[in-house]
CSV table of C-alpha atoms in Angstrom, one decimal:
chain,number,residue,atom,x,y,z
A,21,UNK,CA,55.6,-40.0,-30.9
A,22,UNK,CA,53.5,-41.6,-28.5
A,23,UNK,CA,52.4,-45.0,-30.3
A,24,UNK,CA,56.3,-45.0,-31.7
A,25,UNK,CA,57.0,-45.1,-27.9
A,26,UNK,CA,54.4,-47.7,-26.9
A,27,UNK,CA,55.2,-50.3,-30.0
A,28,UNK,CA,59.2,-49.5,-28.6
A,29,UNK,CA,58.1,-50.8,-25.2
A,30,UNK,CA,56.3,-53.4,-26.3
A,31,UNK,CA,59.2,-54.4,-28.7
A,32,UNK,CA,61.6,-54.8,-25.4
A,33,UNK,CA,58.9,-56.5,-23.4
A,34,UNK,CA,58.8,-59.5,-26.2
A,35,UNK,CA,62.4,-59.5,-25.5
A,36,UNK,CA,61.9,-59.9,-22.0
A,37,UNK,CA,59.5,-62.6,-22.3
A,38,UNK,CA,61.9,-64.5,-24.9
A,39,UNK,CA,64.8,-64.4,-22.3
A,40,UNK,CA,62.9,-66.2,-19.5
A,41,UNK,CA,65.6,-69.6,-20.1
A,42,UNK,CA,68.4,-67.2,-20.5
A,43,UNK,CA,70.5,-64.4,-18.8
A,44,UNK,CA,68.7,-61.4,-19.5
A,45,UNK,CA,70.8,-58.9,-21.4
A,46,UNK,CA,69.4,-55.1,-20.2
A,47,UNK,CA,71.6,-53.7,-22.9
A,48,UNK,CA,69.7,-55.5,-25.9
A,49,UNK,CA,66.3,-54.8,-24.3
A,50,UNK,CA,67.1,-51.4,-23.8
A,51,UNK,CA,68.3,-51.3,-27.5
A,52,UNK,CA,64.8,-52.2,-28.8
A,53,UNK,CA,62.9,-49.3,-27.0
A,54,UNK,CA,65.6,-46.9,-28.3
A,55,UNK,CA,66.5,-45.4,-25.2
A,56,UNK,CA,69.6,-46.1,-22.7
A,57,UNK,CA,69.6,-48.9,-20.0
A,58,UNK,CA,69.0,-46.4,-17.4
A,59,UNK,CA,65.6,-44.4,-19.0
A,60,UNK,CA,64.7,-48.1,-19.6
A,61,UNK,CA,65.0,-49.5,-16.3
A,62,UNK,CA,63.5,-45.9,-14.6
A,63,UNK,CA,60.4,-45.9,-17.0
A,64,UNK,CA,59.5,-49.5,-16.2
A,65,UNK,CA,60.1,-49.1,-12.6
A,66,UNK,CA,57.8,-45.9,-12.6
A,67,UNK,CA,55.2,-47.5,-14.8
A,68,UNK,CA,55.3,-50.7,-12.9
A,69,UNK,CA,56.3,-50.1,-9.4
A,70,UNK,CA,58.4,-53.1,-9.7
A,71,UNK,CA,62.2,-53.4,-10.7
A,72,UNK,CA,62.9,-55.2,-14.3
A,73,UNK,CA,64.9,-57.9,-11.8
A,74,UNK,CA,61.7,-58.4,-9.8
A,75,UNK,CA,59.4,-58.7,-12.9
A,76,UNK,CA,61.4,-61.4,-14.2
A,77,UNK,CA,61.9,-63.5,-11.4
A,78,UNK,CA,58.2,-63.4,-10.6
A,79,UNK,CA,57.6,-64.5,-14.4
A,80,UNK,CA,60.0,-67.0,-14.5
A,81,UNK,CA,58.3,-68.3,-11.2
A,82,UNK,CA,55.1,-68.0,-12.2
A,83,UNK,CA,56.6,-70.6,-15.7
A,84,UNK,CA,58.6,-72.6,-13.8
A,85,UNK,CA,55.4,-73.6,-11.3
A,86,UNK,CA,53.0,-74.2,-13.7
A,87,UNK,CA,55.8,-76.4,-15.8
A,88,UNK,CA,56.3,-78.3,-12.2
A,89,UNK,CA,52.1,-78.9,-11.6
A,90,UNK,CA,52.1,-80.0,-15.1
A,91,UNK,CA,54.6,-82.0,-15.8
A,92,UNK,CA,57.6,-84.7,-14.5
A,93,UNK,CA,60.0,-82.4,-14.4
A,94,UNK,CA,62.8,-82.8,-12.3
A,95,UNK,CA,62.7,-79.9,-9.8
A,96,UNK,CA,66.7,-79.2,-10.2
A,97,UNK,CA,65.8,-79.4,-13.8
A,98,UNK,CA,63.3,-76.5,-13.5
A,99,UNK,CA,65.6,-74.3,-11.1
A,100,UNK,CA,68.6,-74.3,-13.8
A,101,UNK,CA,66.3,-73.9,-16.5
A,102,UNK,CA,64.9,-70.9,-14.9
A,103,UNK,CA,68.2,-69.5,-13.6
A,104,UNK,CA,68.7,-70.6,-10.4
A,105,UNK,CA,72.3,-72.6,-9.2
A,106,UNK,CA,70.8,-75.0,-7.3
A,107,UNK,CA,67.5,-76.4,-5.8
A,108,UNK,CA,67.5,-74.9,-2.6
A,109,UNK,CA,68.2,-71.1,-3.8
A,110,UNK,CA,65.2,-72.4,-6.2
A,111,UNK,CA,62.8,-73.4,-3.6
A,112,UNK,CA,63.6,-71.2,-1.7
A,113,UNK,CA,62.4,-68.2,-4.4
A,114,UNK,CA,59.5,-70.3,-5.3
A,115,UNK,CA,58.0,-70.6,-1.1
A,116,UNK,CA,58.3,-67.0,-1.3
A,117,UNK,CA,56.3,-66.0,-4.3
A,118,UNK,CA,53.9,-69.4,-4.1
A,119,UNK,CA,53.7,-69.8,-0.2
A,120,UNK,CA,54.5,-74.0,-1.1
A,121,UNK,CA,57.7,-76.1,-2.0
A,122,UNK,CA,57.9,-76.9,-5.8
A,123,UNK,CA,57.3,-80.9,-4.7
A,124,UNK,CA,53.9,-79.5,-3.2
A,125,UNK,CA,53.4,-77.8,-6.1
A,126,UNK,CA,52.5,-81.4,-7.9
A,127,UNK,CA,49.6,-81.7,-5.3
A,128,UNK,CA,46.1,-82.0,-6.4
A,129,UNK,CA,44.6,-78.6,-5.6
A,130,UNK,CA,47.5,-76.5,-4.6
A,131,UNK,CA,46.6,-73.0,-4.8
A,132,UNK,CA,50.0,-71.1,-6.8
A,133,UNK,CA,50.4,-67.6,-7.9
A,134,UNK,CA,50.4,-66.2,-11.4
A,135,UNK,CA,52.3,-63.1,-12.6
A,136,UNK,CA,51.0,-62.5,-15.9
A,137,UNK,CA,52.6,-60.6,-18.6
A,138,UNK,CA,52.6,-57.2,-18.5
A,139,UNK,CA,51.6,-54.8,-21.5
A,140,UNK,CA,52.2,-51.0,-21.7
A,141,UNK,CA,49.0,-48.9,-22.9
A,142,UNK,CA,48.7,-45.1,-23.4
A,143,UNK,CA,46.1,-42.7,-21.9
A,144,UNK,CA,45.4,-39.9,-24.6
A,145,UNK,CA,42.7,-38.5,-22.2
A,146,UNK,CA,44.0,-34.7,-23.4
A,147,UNK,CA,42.1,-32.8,-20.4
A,148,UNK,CA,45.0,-31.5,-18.7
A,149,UNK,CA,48.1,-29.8,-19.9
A,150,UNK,CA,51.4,-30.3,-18.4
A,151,UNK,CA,53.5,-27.4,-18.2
A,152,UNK,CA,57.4,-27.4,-18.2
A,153,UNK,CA,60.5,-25.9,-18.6
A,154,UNK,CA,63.7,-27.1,-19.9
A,155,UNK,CA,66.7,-25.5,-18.4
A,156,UNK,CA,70.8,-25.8,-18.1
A,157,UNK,CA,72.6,-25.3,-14.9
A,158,UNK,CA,76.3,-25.5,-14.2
A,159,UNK,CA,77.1,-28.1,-10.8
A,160,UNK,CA,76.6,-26.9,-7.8
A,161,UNK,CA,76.9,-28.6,-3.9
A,162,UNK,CA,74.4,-29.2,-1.7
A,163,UNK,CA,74.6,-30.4,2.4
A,164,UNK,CA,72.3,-32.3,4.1
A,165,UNK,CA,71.1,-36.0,6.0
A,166,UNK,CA,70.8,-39.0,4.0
A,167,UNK,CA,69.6,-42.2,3.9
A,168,UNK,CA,69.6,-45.7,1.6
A,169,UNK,CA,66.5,-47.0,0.5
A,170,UNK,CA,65.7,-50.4,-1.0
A,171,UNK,CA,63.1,-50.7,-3.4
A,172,UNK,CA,60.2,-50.6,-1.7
A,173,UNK,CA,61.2,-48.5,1.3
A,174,UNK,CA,59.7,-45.1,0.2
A,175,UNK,CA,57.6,-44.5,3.1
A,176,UNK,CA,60.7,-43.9,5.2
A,177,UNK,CA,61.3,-40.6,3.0
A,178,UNK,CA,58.6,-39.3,5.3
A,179,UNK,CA,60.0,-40.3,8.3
A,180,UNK,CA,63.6,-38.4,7.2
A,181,UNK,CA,61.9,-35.0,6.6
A,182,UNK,CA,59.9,-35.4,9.9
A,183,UNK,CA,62.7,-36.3,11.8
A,184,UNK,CA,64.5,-33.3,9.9
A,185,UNK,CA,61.5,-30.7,10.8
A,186,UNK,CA,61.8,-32.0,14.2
A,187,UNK,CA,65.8,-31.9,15.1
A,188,UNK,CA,66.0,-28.2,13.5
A,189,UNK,CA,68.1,-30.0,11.1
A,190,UNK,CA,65.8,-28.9,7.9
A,191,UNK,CA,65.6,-25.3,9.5
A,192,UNK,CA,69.9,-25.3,9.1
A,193,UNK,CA,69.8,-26.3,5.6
A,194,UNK,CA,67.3,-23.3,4.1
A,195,UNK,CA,69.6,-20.9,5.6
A,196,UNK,CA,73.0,-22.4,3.5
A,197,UNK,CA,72.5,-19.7,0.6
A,198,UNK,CA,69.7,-20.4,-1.8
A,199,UNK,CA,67.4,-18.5,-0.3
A,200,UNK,CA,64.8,-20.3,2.0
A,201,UNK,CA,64.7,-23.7,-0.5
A,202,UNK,CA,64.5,-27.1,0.3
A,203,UNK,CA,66.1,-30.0,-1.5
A,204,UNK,CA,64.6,-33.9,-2.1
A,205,UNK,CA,67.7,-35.3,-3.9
A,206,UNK,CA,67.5,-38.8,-5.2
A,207,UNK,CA,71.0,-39.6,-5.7
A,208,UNK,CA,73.1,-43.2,-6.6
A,209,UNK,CA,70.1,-44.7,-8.5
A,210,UNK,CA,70.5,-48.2,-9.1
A,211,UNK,CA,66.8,-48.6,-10.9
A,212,UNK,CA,67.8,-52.4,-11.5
A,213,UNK,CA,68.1,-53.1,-8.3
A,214,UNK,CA,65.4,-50.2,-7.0
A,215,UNK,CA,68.0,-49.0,-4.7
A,216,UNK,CA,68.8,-45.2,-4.1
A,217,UNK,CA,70.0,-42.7,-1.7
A,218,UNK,CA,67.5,-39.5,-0.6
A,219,UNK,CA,69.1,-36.7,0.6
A,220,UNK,CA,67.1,-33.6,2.8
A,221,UNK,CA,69.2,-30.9,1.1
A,222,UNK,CA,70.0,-27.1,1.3
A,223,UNK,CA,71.9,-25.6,-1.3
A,224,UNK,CA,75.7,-24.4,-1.3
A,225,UNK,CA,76.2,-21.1,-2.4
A,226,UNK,CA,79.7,-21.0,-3.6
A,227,UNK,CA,80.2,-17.3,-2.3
A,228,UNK,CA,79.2,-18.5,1.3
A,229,UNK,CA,81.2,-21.3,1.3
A,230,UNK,CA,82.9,-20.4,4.4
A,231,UNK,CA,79.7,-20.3,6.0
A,232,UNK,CA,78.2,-23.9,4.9
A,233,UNK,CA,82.0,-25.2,6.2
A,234,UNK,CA,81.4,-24.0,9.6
A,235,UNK,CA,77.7,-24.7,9.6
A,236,UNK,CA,77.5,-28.1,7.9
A,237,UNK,CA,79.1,-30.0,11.2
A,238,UNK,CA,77.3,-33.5,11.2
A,239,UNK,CA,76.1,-33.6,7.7
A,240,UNK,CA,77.1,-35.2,4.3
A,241,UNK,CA,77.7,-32.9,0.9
A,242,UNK,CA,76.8,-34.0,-2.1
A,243,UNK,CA,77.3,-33.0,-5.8
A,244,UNK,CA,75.1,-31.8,-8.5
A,245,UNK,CA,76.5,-32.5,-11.9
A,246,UNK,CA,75.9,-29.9,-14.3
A,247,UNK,CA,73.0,-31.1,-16.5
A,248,UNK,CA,69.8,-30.1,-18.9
A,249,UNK,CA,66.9,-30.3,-16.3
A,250,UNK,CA,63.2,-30.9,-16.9
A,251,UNK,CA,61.7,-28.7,-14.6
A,252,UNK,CA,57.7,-29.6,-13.7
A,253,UNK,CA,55.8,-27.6,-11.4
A,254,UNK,CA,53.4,-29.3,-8.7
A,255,UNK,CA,50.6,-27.4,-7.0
A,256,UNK,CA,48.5,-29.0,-3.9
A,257,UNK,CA,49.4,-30.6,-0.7
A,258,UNK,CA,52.2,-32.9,-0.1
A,259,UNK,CA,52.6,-36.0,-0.8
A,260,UNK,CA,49.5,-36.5,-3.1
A,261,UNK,CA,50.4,-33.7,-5.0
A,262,UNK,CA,54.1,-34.0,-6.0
A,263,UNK,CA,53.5,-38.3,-6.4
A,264,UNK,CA,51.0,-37.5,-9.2
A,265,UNK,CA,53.1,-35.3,-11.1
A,266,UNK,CA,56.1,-37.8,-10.9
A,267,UNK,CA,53.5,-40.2,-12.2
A,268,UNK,CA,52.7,-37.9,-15.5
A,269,UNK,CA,56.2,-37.4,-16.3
A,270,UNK,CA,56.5,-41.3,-16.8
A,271,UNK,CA,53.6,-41.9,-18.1
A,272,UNK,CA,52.9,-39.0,-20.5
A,273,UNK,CA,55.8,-36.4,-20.6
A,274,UNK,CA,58.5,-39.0,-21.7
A,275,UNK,CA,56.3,-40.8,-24.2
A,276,UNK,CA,55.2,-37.5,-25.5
A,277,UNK,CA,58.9,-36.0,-26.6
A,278,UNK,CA,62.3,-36.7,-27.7
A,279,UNK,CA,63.5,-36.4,-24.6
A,280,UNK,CA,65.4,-39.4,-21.9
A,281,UNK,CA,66.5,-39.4,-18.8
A,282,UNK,CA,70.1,-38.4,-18.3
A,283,UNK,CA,71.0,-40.7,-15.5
A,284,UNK,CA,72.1,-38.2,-12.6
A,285,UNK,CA,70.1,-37.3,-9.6
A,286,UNK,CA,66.6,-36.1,-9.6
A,287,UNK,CA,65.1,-33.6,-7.3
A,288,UNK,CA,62.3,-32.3,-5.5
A,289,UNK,CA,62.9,-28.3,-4.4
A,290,UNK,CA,60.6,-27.2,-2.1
A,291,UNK,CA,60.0,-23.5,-1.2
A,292,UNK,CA,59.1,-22.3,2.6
A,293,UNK,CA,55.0,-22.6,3.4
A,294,UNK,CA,51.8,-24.6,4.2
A,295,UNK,CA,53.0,-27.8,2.4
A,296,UNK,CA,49.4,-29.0,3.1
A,297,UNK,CA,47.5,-26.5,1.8
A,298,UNK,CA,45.8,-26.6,-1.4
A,299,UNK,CA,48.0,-24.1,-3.4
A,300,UNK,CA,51.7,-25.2,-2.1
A,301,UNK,CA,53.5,-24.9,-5.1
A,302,UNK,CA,57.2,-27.2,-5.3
A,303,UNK,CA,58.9,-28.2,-8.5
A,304,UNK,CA,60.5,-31.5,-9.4
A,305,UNK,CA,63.6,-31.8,-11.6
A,306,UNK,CA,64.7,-34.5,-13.3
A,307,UNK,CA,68.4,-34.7,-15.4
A,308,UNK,CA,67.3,-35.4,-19.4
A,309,UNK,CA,69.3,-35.7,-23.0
A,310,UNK,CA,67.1,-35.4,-26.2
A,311,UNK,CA,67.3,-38.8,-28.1
């Protein structure tokens, strides 16, 4: 299963190199890793940090400079040939990533950047099992303060639950129904773009409706779409802990089975306690579909 996966990805990343002159098609890429245009674009942003979007333009940067140091080629002629309208929105792209214009690029010298080519590999270290549970839930609402994040903006998840803990706004939430749990909700995932909303939840119980109506004042509902969840435990102190189990489940748990991701929100549920202490136990939950 595992070498199936990685000669999949690999198969889309040839793809991706191939369609550095051209509009790139996320549908066909997607096609040759078997998998949907959303489990696609997730797994390479989890694998990769980096969007498929952002990859590619820093590729087709990284071409279209060495192509300009190189050679005569008109700059105009390097911008369209790269996907760009016109030379400024292309210079402008290339200052950013290269830190010169593409006319000083031709210099003698010039120091330029180089994004190479990424490749997939697979660790088969086998020393640690990872333990899951697959299980369907009907919909349900939850209630809570959100934000938008952009990729790269993840550290400001940190400052919401802070602000949260602080405000008494977190200590509202627990007490909406579902005992004394916590919700991280990722919801609205755009993974081409990176862009996503996080949500600092409590869950509605539908027989205390009444009482998340009167409570909720100030807050934003949200709803869960009934789905097949992967459910992962993580044990040890926040954030380490809970970051390197996301990790696993992108680098070994999806390889390793038939399963995809579904496309719907993920989530992080957090039970009352020392969330720095060694044995703090959460779960994370992510939507999937078997293949």
């Amino acid at each position: 299963m595992r070498l199936d996966w990685l000669k999949r990805m690999m198969d889309a990343l040839d793809l991706m190199e191939g369609s550095m002159e051209e509009r790139l098609d996320i549908e066909e890429i997607a096609k040759a890793a078997y998998v949907s245009p959303f489990h696609f674009q997730r797994m390479f942003f989890m694998l990769t940090g980096m969007t498929i979007a952002e990859y590619m333009r820093k590729r087709r940067l990284t071409l279209a400079a060495q192509e300009i140091a190189s050679s005569s080629v008109k700059v105009i002629d390097a911008a369209l040939k790269y996907g760009y309208d016109s030379p400024e929105s292309f210079a402008k792209a290339f200052r950013k990533i290269h830190g010169v214009s593409p006319s000083e690029a031709r210099q003698p010298g010039v120091s330029l950047k180089a994004y190479p080519r990424i490749s997939f590999h697979l660790s088969l270290k086998g020393d640690k099992d990872m333990d899951y549970r697959i299980v369907e839930k009907e919909g349900f609402e939850v209630v809570g303060k959100s934000i938008r994040l952009k990729d790269g903006e993840q550290p400001r998840i940190a400052e919401l639950w802070a602000a949260s803990n602080q405000d008494g706004t977190a200590a509202r939430l627990s007490a909406f129904g579902d005992g004394d749990l916590l919700y991280g909700v990722c919801l609205d995932m755009q993974p081409g773009e990176g862009d996503f909303t996080y949500m600092v939840a409590g869950r509605i119980d539908a027989s205390r409706e009444h009482v998340a109506a009167d409570a909720a004042d100030g807050l934003e509902r949200a709803s869960i779409p009934a789905a097949t969840w992967a459910i992962f435990p993580s044990v040890g102190p926040l954030p380490g802990a809970i970051q390197s189990v996301f990790s696993r489940i992108y680098q070994e748990w999806f390889p390793a089975t038939g399963y995809e991701h579904a496309g719907g929100p993920e989530m992080e549920v957090y039970p009352s306690g020392d969330t720095t202490a060694e044995h703090y136990r959460c779960e994370i939950w992510v939507p999937v579909v078997k293949k």
